[in-house]
GROMACS .gro file of N, CA and C in nm:
model
  465
    1THR      N    1   3.128 -13.742   8.307
    1THR     CA    2   3.025 -13.696   8.209
    1THR      C    3   3.090 -13.589   8.126
    2VAL      N    4   3.075 -13.601   7.996
    2VAL     CA    5   3.123 -13.500   7.903
    2VAL      C    6   2.998 -13.440   7.838
    3GLY      N    7   2.987 -13.306   7.849
    3GLY     CA    8   2.872 -13.236   7.795
    3GLY      C    9   2.916 -13.121   7.704
    4GLU      N   10   2.818 -13.066   7.634
    4GLU     CA   11   2.844 -12.951   7.545
    4GLU      C   12   2.881 -12.836   7.633
    5ASN      N   13   2.967 -12.749   7.582
    5ASN     CA   14   3.011 -12.630   7.650
    5ASN      C   15   2.890 -12.534   7.672
    6GLU      N   16   2.846 -12.523   7.799
    6GLU     CA   17   2.728 -12.442   7.825
    6GLU      C   18   2.757 -12.294   7.803
    7ASN      N   19   2.883 -12.257   7.800
    7ASN     CA   20   2.921 -12.113   7.776
    7ASN      C   21   2.940 -12.083   7.629
    8LYS      N   22   2.905 -12.172   7.543
    8LYS     CA   23   2.924 -12.156   7.401
    8LYS      C   24   2.840 -12.040   7.353
    9ALA      N   25   2.897 -11.955   7.260
    9ALA     CA   26   2.821 -11.841   7.209
    9ALA      C   27   2.703 -11.886   7.133
   10SER      N   28   2.594 -11.811   7.151
   10SER     CA   29   2.469 -11.836   7.082
   10SER      C   30   2.419 -11.702   7.027
   11TYR      N   31   2.377 -11.699   6.901
   11TYR     CA   32   2.340 -11.575   6.841
   11TYR      C   33   2.235 -11.588   6.735
   12VAL      N   34   2.162 -11.480   6.709
   12VAL     CA   35   2.060 -11.481   6.601
   12VAL      C   36   2.088 -11.349   6.524
   13ILE      N   37   2.110 -11.370   6.391
   13ILE     CA   38   2.131 -11.257   6.302
   13ILE      C   39   2.015 -11.257   6.203
   14GLN      N   40   1.955 -11.138   6.187
   14GLN     CA   41   1.841 -11.125   6.097
   14GLN      C   42   1.884 -11.057   5.967
   15ILE      N   43   1.850 -11.122   5.857
   15ILE     CA   44   1.882 -11.067   5.722
   15ILE      C   45   1.749 -11.046   5.653
   16PRO      N   46   1.744 -10.957   5.554
   16PRO     CA   47   1.617 -10.931   5.483
   16PRO      C   48   1.582 -11.044   5.393
   17ASP      N   49   1.455 -11.071   5.383
   17ASP     CA   50   1.400 -11.176   5.290
   17ASP      C   51   1.425 -11.138   5.145
   18THR      N   52   1.397 -11.013   5.115
   18THR     CA   53   1.418 -10.959   4.979
   18THR      C   54   1.462 -10.816   4.985
   19VAL      N   55   1.525 -10.770   4.877
   19VAL     CA   56   1.558 -10.634   4.858
   19VAL      C   57   1.515 -10.604   4.714
   20ASP      N   58   1.454 -10.487   4.697
   20ASP     CA   59   1.395 -10.456   4.564
   20ASP      C   60   1.448 -10.323   4.516
   21PHE      N   61   1.523 -10.322   4.411
   21PHE     CA   62   1.570 -10.197   4.349
   21PHE      C   63   1.455 -10.115   4.290
   22GLY      N   64   1.342 -10.181   4.271
   22GLY     CA   65   1.232 -10.107   4.208
   22GLY      C   66   1.254 -10.104   4.056
   23LYS      N   67   1.193 -10.004   3.991
   23LYS     CA   68   1.206  -9.991   3.846
   23LYS      C   69   1.336  -9.916   3.816
   24ILE      N   70   1.420  -9.981   3.736
   24ILE     CA   71   1.548  -9.921   3.704
   24ILE      C   72   1.539  -9.859   3.561
   25GLN      N   73   1.563  -9.732   3.551
   25GLN     CA   74   1.551  -9.667   3.423
   25GLN      C   75   1.677  -9.665   3.343
   26GLN      N   76   1.667  -9.683   3.214
   26GLN     CA   77   1.784  -9.670   3.128
   26GLN      C   78   1.830  -9.525   3.118
   27PRO      N   79   1.957  -9.497   3.137
   27PRO     CA   80   2.002  -9.355   3.130
   27PRO      C   81   1.996  -9.305   2.988
   28GLU      N   82   1.972  -9.175   2.974
   28GLU     CA   83   1.962  -9.115   2.839
   28GLU      C   84   2.099  -9.079   2.785
   29THR      N   85   2.198  -9.060   2.877
   29THR     CA   86   2.330  -9.024   2.837
   29THR      C   87   2.430  -9.117   2.906
   30GLU      N   88   2.548  -9.132   2.846
   30GLU     CA   89   2.645  -9.224   2.902
   30GLU      C   90   2.712  -9.160   3.026
   31GLY      N   91   2.740  -9.237   3.124
   31GLY     CA   92   2.806  -9.190   3.247
   31GLY      C   93   2.744  -9.263   3.365
   32ASN      N   94   2.814  -9.251   3.477
   32ASN     CA   95   2.770  -9.321   3.601
   32ASN      C   96   2.642  -9.255   3.657
   33VAL      N   97   2.541  -9.336   3.666
   33VAL     CA   98   2.414  -9.300   3.723
   33VAL      C   99   2.375  -9.417   3.815
   34TYR      N  100   2.360  -9.396   3.943
   34TYR     CA  101   2.340  -9.506   4.036
   34TYR      C  102   2.199  -9.514   4.088
   35SER      N  103   2.150  -9.635   4.103
   35SER     CA  104   2.030  -9.668   4.175
   35SER      C  105   2.079  -9.739   4.306
   36THR      N  106   2.026  -9.698   4.417
   36THR     CA  107   2.075  -9.758   4.545
   36THR      C  108   1.952  -9.808   4.622
   37HIS      N  109   1.983  -9.899   4.713
   37HIS     CA  110   1.881  -9.950   4.804
   37HIS      C  111   1.949  -9.997   4.933
   38ASP      N  112   1.894  -9.957   5.048
   38ASP     CA  113   1.948  -9.996   5.175
   38ASP      C  114   1.927 -10.146   5.199
   39ILE      N  115   2.024 -10.205   5.264
   39ILE     CA  116   2.006 -10.344   5.310
   39ILE      C  117   2.055 -10.347   5.455
   40THR      N  118   1.967 -10.387   5.544
   40THR     CA  119   1.994 -10.385   5.690
   40THR      C  120   2.000 -10.525   5.748
   41VAL      N  121   2.107 -10.553   5.821
   41VAL     CA  122   2.125 -10.678   5.892
   41VAL      C  123   2.132 -10.649   6.039
   42SER      N  124   2.060 -10.721   6.123
   42SER     CA  125   2.051 -10.696   6.268
   42SER      C  126   2.098 -10.812   6.350
   43CYS      N  127   2.154 -10.781   6.465
   43CYS     CA  128   2.189 -10.882   6.566
   43CYS      C  129   2.074 -10.883   6.669
   44ILE      N  130   2.000 -10.988   6.665
   44ILE     CA  131   1.880 -10.999   6.752
   44ILE      C  132   1.924 -11.057   6.889
   45GLN      N  133   2.016 -11.150   6.886
   45GLN     CA  134   2.057 -11.216   7.011
   45GLN      C  135   2.204 -11.240   7.003
   46ALA      N  136   2.277 -11.219   7.115
   46ALA     CA  137   2.416 -11.252   7.123
   46ALA      C  138   2.449 -11.292   7.268
   47ASP      N  139   2.434 -11.418   7.297
   47ASP     CA  140   2.458 -11.471   7.431
   47ASP      C  141   2.591 -11.534   7.438
   48ASN      N  142   2.659 -11.521   7.554
   48ASN     CA  143   2.787 -11.586   7.585
   48ASN      C  144   2.898 -11.546   7.485
   49LEU      N  145   2.896 -11.427   7.433
   49LEU     CA  146   2.995 -11.381   7.343
   49LEU      C  147   3.115 -11.331   7.425
   50ALA      N  148   3.224 -11.399   7.423
   50ALA     CA  149   3.341 -11.369   7.506
   50ALA      C  150   3.398 -11.232   7.470
   51ALA      N  151   3.461 -11.168   7.573
   51ALA     CA  152   3.522 -11.038   7.546
   51ALA      C  153   3.624 -11.052   7.440
   52GLY      N  154   3.622 -10.953   7.349
   52GLY     CA  155   3.719 -10.951   7.237
   52GLY      C  156   3.666 -11.033   7.114
   53ASN      N  157   3.548 -11.092   7.129
   53ASN     CA  158   3.491 -11.167   7.017
   53ASN      C  159   3.375 -11.086   6.956
   54ALA      N  160   3.353 -11.112   6.829
   54ALA     CA  161   3.239 -11.050   6.762
   54ALA      C  162   3.179 -11.151   6.663
   55ILE      N  163   3.059 -11.125   6.619
   55ILE     CA  164   2.994 -11.207   6.519
   55ILE      C  165   3.023 -11.143   6.385
   56ALA      N  166   3.094 -11.212   6.299
   56ALA     CA  167   3.127 -11.159   6.169
   56ALA      C  168   3.014 -11.207   6.070
   57VAL      N  169   2.956 -11.114   5.996
   57VAL     CA  170   2.861 -11.146   5.889
   57VAL      C  171   2.930 -11.126   5.761
   58LEU      N  172   2.938 -11.234   5.683
   58LEU     CA  173   2.998 -11.229   5.549
   58LEU      C  174   2.890 -11.246   5.446
   59VAL      N  175   2.916 -11.189   5.325
   59VAL     CA  176   2.818 -11.201   5.218
   59VAL      C  177   2.890 -11.218   5.089
   60LYS      N  178   2.821 -11.293   4.996
   60LYS     CA  179   2.875 -11.312   4.864
   60LYS      C  180   2.753 -11.338   4.770
   61ASP      N  181   2.779 -11.320   4.639
   61ASP     CA  182   2.679 -11.358   4.547
   61ASP      C  183   2.668 -11.513   4.550
   62ALA      N  184   2.551 -11.565   4.524
   62ALA     CA  185   2.532 -11.710   4.529
   62ALA      C  186   2.619 -11.780   4.426
   63THR      N  187   2.656 -11.711   4.318
   63THR     CA  188   2.736 -11.775   4.215
   63THR      C  189   2.883 -11.755   4.232
   64ALA      N  190   2.926 -11.675   4.330
   64ALA     CA  191   3.067 -11.638   4.345
   64ALA      C  192   3.147 -11.749   4.406
   65THR      N  193   3.269 -11.764   4.352
   65THR     CA  194   3.368 -11.856   4.405
   65THR      C  195   3.494 -11.790   4.447
   66GLY      N  196   3.506 -11.662   4.415
   66GLY     CA  197   3.626 -11.587   4.455
   66GLY      C  198   3.604 -11.436   4.455
   67ASN      N  199   3.712 -11.363   4.489
   67ASN     CA  200   3.695 -11.219   4.510
   67ASN      C  201   3.671 -11.139   4.386
   68THR      N  202   3.693 -11.197   4.270
   68THR     CA  203   3.664 -11.119   4.145
   68THR      C  204   3.525 -11.142   4.091
   69ASP      N  205   3.448 -11.230   4.153
   69ASP     CA  206   3.313 -11.260   4.104
   69ASP      C  207   3.220 -11.148   4.154
   70PRO      N  208   3.144 -11.089   4.066
   70PRO     CA  209   3.058 -10.977   4.100
   70PRO      C  210   2.927 -11.022   4.166
   71PHE      N  211   2.861 -10.925   4.226
   71PHE     CA  212   2.723 -10.944   4.276
   71PHE      C  213   2.641 -10.923   4.149
   72LEU      N  214   2.552 -11.020   4.119
   72LEU     CA  215   2.479 -11.020   3.991
   72LEU      C  216   2.331 -11.017   4.011
   73LEU      N  217   2.266 -10.951   3.913
   73LEU     CA  218   2.120 -10.964   3.891
   73LEU      C  219   2.110 -11.016   3.752
   74THR      N  220   2.038 -11.128   3.736
   74THR     CA  221   2.026 -11.190   3.600
   74THR      C  222   1.882 -11.184   3.552
   75HIS      N  223   1.869 -11.156   3.426
   75HIS     CA  224   1.736 -11.148   3.365
   75HIS      C  225   1.665 -11.277   3.380
   76ASN      N  226   1.538 -11.273   3.414
   76ASN     CA  227   1.461 -11.397   3.446
   76ASN      C  228   1.444 -11.487   3.327
   77THR      N  229   1.441 -11.434   3.204
   77THR     CA  230   1.420 -11.523   3.089
   77THR      C  231   1.542 -11.523   2.995
   78ASN      N  232   1.617 -11.413   2.987
   78ASN     CA  233   1.734 -11.407   2.896
   78ASN      C  234   1.856 -11.405   2.985
   79LYS      N  235   1.917 -11.524   3.009
   79LYS     CA  236   2.027 -11.541   3.101
   79LYS      C  237   2.154 -11.471   3.051
   80ASP      N  238   2.158 -11.428   2.922
   80ASP     CA  239   2.274 -11.354   2.870
   80ASP      C  240   2.272 -11.208   2.926
   81CYS      N  241   2.161 -11.163   2.977
   81CYS     CA  242   2.151 -11.031   3.024
   81CYS      C  243   2.170 -11.031   3.177
   82ALA      N  244   2.281 -10.968   3.224
   82ALA     CA  245   2.307 -10.964   3.368
   82ALA      C  246   2.359 -10.828   3.402
   83LEU      N  247   2.325 -10.778   3.523
   83LEU     CA  248   2.366 -10.649   3.572
   83LEU      C  249   2.445 -10.676   3.700
   84THR      N  250   2.552 -10.600   3.714
   84THR     CA  251   2.635 -10.614   3.836
   84THR      C  252   2.599 -10.499   3.930
   85TYR      N  253   2.618 -10.522   4.059
   85TYR     CA  254   2.604 -10.420   4.160
   85TYR      C  255   2.708 -10.437   4.269
   86GLU      N  256   2.718 -10.337   4.354
   86GLU     CA  257   2.815 -10.340   4.467
   86GLU      C  258   2.741 -10.330   4.597
   87ILE      N  259   2.804 -10.369   4.703
   87ILE     CA  260   2.751 -10.343   4.838
   87ILE      C  261   2.850 -10.242   4.900
   88MET      N  262   2.794 -10.126   4.932
   88MET     CA  263   2.873 -10.016   4.983
   88MET      C  264   2.855 -10.003   5.136
   89ASN      N  265   2.970  -9.990   5.203
   89ASN     CA  266   2.976  -9.965   5.347
   89ASN      C  267   3.057  -9.837   5.365
   90ASN      N  268   2.990  -9.731   5.419
   90ASN     CA  269   3.053  -9.599   5.433
   90ASN      C  270   3.114  -9.553   5.307
   91ASP      N  271   3.042  -9.562   5.201
   91ASP     CA  272   3.081  -9.513   5.065
   91ASP      C  273   3.195  -9.587   5.003
   92ALA      N  274   3.231  -9.700   5.051
   92ALA     CA  275   3.336  -9.786   4.995
   92ALA      C  276   3.277  -9.925   4.964
   93SER      N  277   3.312  -9.979   4.849
   93SER     CA  278   3.267 -10.114   4.816
   93SER      C  279   3.328 -10.213   4.910
   94ILE      N  280   3.249 -10.306   4.961
   94ILE     CA  281   3.306 -10.411   5.044
   94ILE      C  282   3.395 -10.503   4.964
   95GLN      N  283   3.381 -10.500   4.831
   95GLN     CA  284   3.462 -10.576   4.743
   95GLN      C  285   3.608 -10.530   4.740
   96ASN      N  286   3.635 -10.412   4.792
   96ASN     CA  287   3.772 -10.355   4.806
   96ASN      C  288   3.837 -10.415   4.929
   97GLY      N  289   3.758 -10.483   5.015
   97GLY     CA  290   3.810 -10.545   5.135
   97GLY      C  291   3.857 -10.685   5.112
   98THR      N  292   3.886 -10.750   5.223
   98THR     CA  293   3.943 -10.889   5.212
   98THR      C  294   3.834 -10.990   5.171
   99TRP      N  295   3.868 -11.082   5.086
   99TRP     CA  296   3.780 -11.194   5.051
   99TRP      C  297   3.808 -11.308   5.145
  100TYR      N  298   3.714 -11.358   5.209
  100TYR     CA  299   3.729 -11.473   5.301
  100TYR      C  300   3.664 -11.594   5.228
  101ALA      N  301   3.676 -11.711   5.280
  101ALA     CA  302   3.621 -11.830   5.217
  101ALA      C  303   3.473 -11.820   5.188
  102ASN      N  304   3.400 -11.744   5.264
  102ASN     CA  305   3.257 -11.733   5.248
  102ASN      C  306   3.211 -11.597   5.205
  103GLY      N  307   3.303 -11.514   5.154
  103GLY     CA  308   3.258 -11.384   5.102
  103GLY      C  309   3.332 -11.265   5.167
  104PHE      N  310   3.275 -11.149   5.149
  104PHE     CA  311   3.330 -11.027   5.199
  104PHE      C  312   3.261 -10.989   5.333
  105LEU      N  313   3.333 -10.918   5.417
  105LEU     CA  314   3.274 -10.878   5.545
  105LEU      C  315   3.167 -10.774   5.526
  106PHE      N  316   3.050 -10.807   5.569
  106PHE     CA  317   2.936 -10.708   5.567
  106PHE      C  318   2.944 -10.622   5.691
  107ASN      N  319   2.957 -10.684   5.808
  107ASN     CA  320   2.975 -10.609   5.932
  107ASN      C  321   3.013 -10.704   6.047
  108LEU      N  322   3.052 -10.646   6.159
  108LEU     CA  323   3.079 -10.717   6.287
  108LEU      C  324   2.975 -10.670   6.393
  109PHE      N  325   2.928 -10.767   6.473
  109PHE     CA  326   2.838 -10.735   6.576
  109PHE      C  327   2.894 -10.785   6.706
  110THR      N  328   2.888 -10.698   6.813
  110THR     CA  329   2.944 -10.737   6.939
  110THR      C  330   2.831 -10.753   7.047
  111GLY      N  331   2.709 -10.729   7.011
  111GLY     CA  332   2.600 -10.746   7.105
  111GLY      C  333   2.464 -10.740   7.038
  112ALA      N  334   2.363 -10.786   7.116
  112ALA     CA  335   2.226 -10.779   7.069
  112ALA      C  336   2.179 -10.638   7.052
  113GLY      N  337   2.085 -10.615   6.962
  113GLY     CA  338   2.031 -10.484   6.937
  113GLY      C  339   2.108 -10.399   6.841
  114GLN      N  340   2.218 -10.449   6.793
  114GLN     CA  341   2.296 -10.374   6.693
  114GLN      C  342   2.243 -10.407   6.552
  115GLU      N  343   2.255 -10.308   6.464
  115GLU     CA  344   2.224 -10.332   6.326
  115GLU      C  345   2.321 -10.256   6.235
  116ALA      N  346   2.331 -10.299   6.113
  116ALA     CA  347   2.418 -10.239   6.016
  116ALA      C  348   2.344 -10.225   5.886
  117THR      N  349   2.349 -10.104   5.831
  117THR     CA  350   2.285 -10.078   5.704
  117THR      C  351   2.389 -10.041   5.602
  118ASP      N  352   2.402 -10.120   5.500
  118ASP     CA  353   2.488 -10.091   5.389
  118ASP      C  354   2.396 -10.056   5.269
  119LYS      N  355   2.455 -10.017   5.161
  119LYS     CA  356   2.378  -9.981   5.042
  119LYS      C  357   2.415 -10.075   4.926
  120LEU      N  358   2.314 -10.122   4.857
  120LEU     CA  359   2.332 -10.190   4.731
  120LEU      C  360   2.335 -10.077   4.627
  121ARG      N  361   2.438 -10.078   4.541
  121ARG     CA  362   2.454  -9.972   4.441
  121ARG      C  363   2.470 -10.028   4.300
  122LEU      N  364   2.375 -10.002   4.214
  122LEU     CA  365   2.375 -10.050   4.076
  122LEU      C  366   2.402  -9.933   3.985
  123ASN      N  367   2.502  -9.943   3.899
  123ASN     CA  368   2.533  -9.843   3.801
  123ASN      C  369   2.441  -9.865   3.682
  124ARG      N  370   2.346  -9.771   3.663
  124ARG     CA  371   2.251  -9.787   3.551
  124ARG      C  372   2.321  -9.768   3.415
  125ASN      N  373   2.446  -9.718   3.411
  125ASN     CA  374   2.515  -9.697   3.291
  125ASN      C  375   2.530  -9.834   3.209
  126GLN      N  376   2.518  -9.944   3.285
  126GLN     CA  377   2.520 -10.078   3.224
  126GLN      C  378   2.410 -10.093   3.117
  127LEU      N  379   2.305 -10.013   3.132
  127LEU     CA  380   2.193 -10.022   3.041
  127LEU      C  381   2.195  -9.919   2.927
  128TYR      N  382   2.295  -9.836   2.933
  128TYR     CA  383   2.307  -9.730   2.832
  128TYR      C  384   2.317  -9.793   2.691
  129ASN      N  385   2.233  -9.746   2.600
  129ASN     CA  386   2.237  -9.787   2.457
  129ASN      C  387   2.200  -9.934   2.440
  130LYS      N  388   2.145  -9.999   2.541
  130LYS     CA  389   2.102 -10.141   2.531
  130LYS      C  390   1.961 -10.142   2.468
  131ASP      N  391   1.933 -10.252   2.393
  131ASP     CA  392   1.802 -10.273   2.335
  131ASP      C  393   1.711 -10.321   2.448
  132LEU      N  394   1.614 -10.243   2.487
  132LEU     CA  395   1.530 -10.280   2.597
  132LEU      C  396   1.435 -10.390   2.561
  133SER      N  397   1.415 -10.420   2.432
  133SER     CA  398   1.331 -10.535   2.394
  133SER      C  399   1.406 -10.663   2.435
  134VAL      N  400   1.535 -10.655   2.452
  134VAL     CA  401   1.615 -10.771   2.495
  134VAL      C  402   1.643 -10.756   2.645
  135TRP      N  403   1.688 -10.637   2.689
  135TRP     CA  404   1.736 -10.615   2.824
  135TRP      C  405   1.620 -10.583   2.920
  136GLY      N  406   1.508 -10.539   2.874
  136GLY     CA  407   1.396 -10.512   2.964
  136GLY      C  408   1.339 -10.630   3.028
  137GLY      N  409   1.288 -10.612   3.149
  137GLY     CA  410   1.223 -10.729   3.220
  137GLY      C  411   1.261 -10.736   3.363
  138GLN      N  412   1.230 -10.851   3.421
  138GLN     CA  413   1.260 -10.874   3.564
  138GLN      C  414   1.398 -10.938   3.582
  139TYR      N  415   1.469 -10.896   3.684
  139TYR     CA  416   1.603 -10.944   3.718
  139TYR      C  417   1.600 -10.996   3.864
  140THR      N  418   1.666 -11.102   3.886
  140THR     CA  419   1.679 -11.152   4.025
  140THR      C  420   1.823 -11.193   4.055
  141GLY      N  421   1.856 -11.195   4.178
  141GLY     CA  422   1.984 -11.243   4.226
  141GLY      C  423   1.975 -11.294   4.367
  142THR      N  424   2.074 -11.367   4.408
  142THR     CA  425   2.070 -11.421   4.542
  142THR      C  426   2.201 -11.388   4.614
  143LEU      N  427   2.188 -11.340   4.738
  143LEU     CA  428   2.298 -11.317   4.825
  143LEU      C  429   2.307 -11.430   4.931
  144ASN      N  430   2.423 -11.485   4.947
  144ASN     CA  431   2.445 -11.580   5.059
  144ASN      C  432   2.512 -11.514   5.174
  145PHE      N  433   2.459 -11.520   5.290
  145PHE     CA  434   2.517 -11.468   5.413
  145PHE      C  435   2.571 -11.579   5.499
  146TYR      N  436   2.684 -11.556   5.559
  146TYR     CA  437   2.750 -11.654   5.646
  146TYR      C  438   2.784 -11.581   5.779
  147THR      N  439   2.781 -11.649   5.884
  147THR     CA  440   2.825 -11.591   6.012
  147THR      C  441   2.923 -11.679   6.082
  148ARG      N  442   3.004 -11.622   6.166
  148ARG     CA  443   3.093 -11.692   6.252
  148ARG      C  444   3.140 -11.605   6.364
  149VAL      N  445   3.179 -11.663   6.475
  149VAL     CA  446   3.232 -11.585   6.586
  149VAL      C  447   3.379 -11.579   6.564
  150ARG      N  448   3.433 -11.460   6.580
  150ARG     CA  449   3.582 -11.444   6.558
  150ARG      C  450   3.639 -11.348   6.662
  151ASN      N  451   3.765 -11.368   6.689
  151ASN     CA  452   3.837 -11.284   6.785
  151ASN      C  453   3.874 -11.155   6.708
  152VAL      N  454   3.832 -11.041   6.766
  152VAL     CA  455   3.862 -10.911   6.699
  152VAL      C  456   3.952 -10.826   6.790
  153SER      N  457   3.992 -10.876   6.907
  153SER     CA  458   4.067 -10.795   6.999
  153SER      C  459   4.206 -10.765   6.949
  154ALA      N  460   4.265 -10.854   6.860
  154ALA     CA  461   4.397 -10.832   6.812
  154ALA      C  462   4.403 -10.740   6.690
  155GLN      N  463   4.287 -10.685   6.655
  155GLN     CA  464   4.288 -10.599   6.535
  155GLN      C  465   4.282 -10.453   6.566
   0.00000   0.00000   0.00000
């Protein structure tokens, strides 16, 4: 009899349904002015996770195909208007890290009950001197999250 490995890792990762930057104001002067919003990912279940292994959570913009593709918010009616943002982990952009086939590392989890909060950071300077009759309105974007079990003991 050949059966599935009963000791296979089983896990549940919880990601937010939505994240809302709220109302983003156009800056009055040129320069970096950031709007931020927390994004929390939680490890709800982590069964049969072998010693030295962790659950890697990767994230990328739904339109991204490589490490130079930004995280985007696109105007709902004027697709020429798009705003970029970063995901910050401990005050550093995850985009400064390694690009994997399914995105950048959001965080690693080694057990149930753990959570990681990063910050979405949008530089409002992108709106400086823009015509709000064109740029004003609703923006949306999609993040794709991927998970996998990986060995982290050699790192």
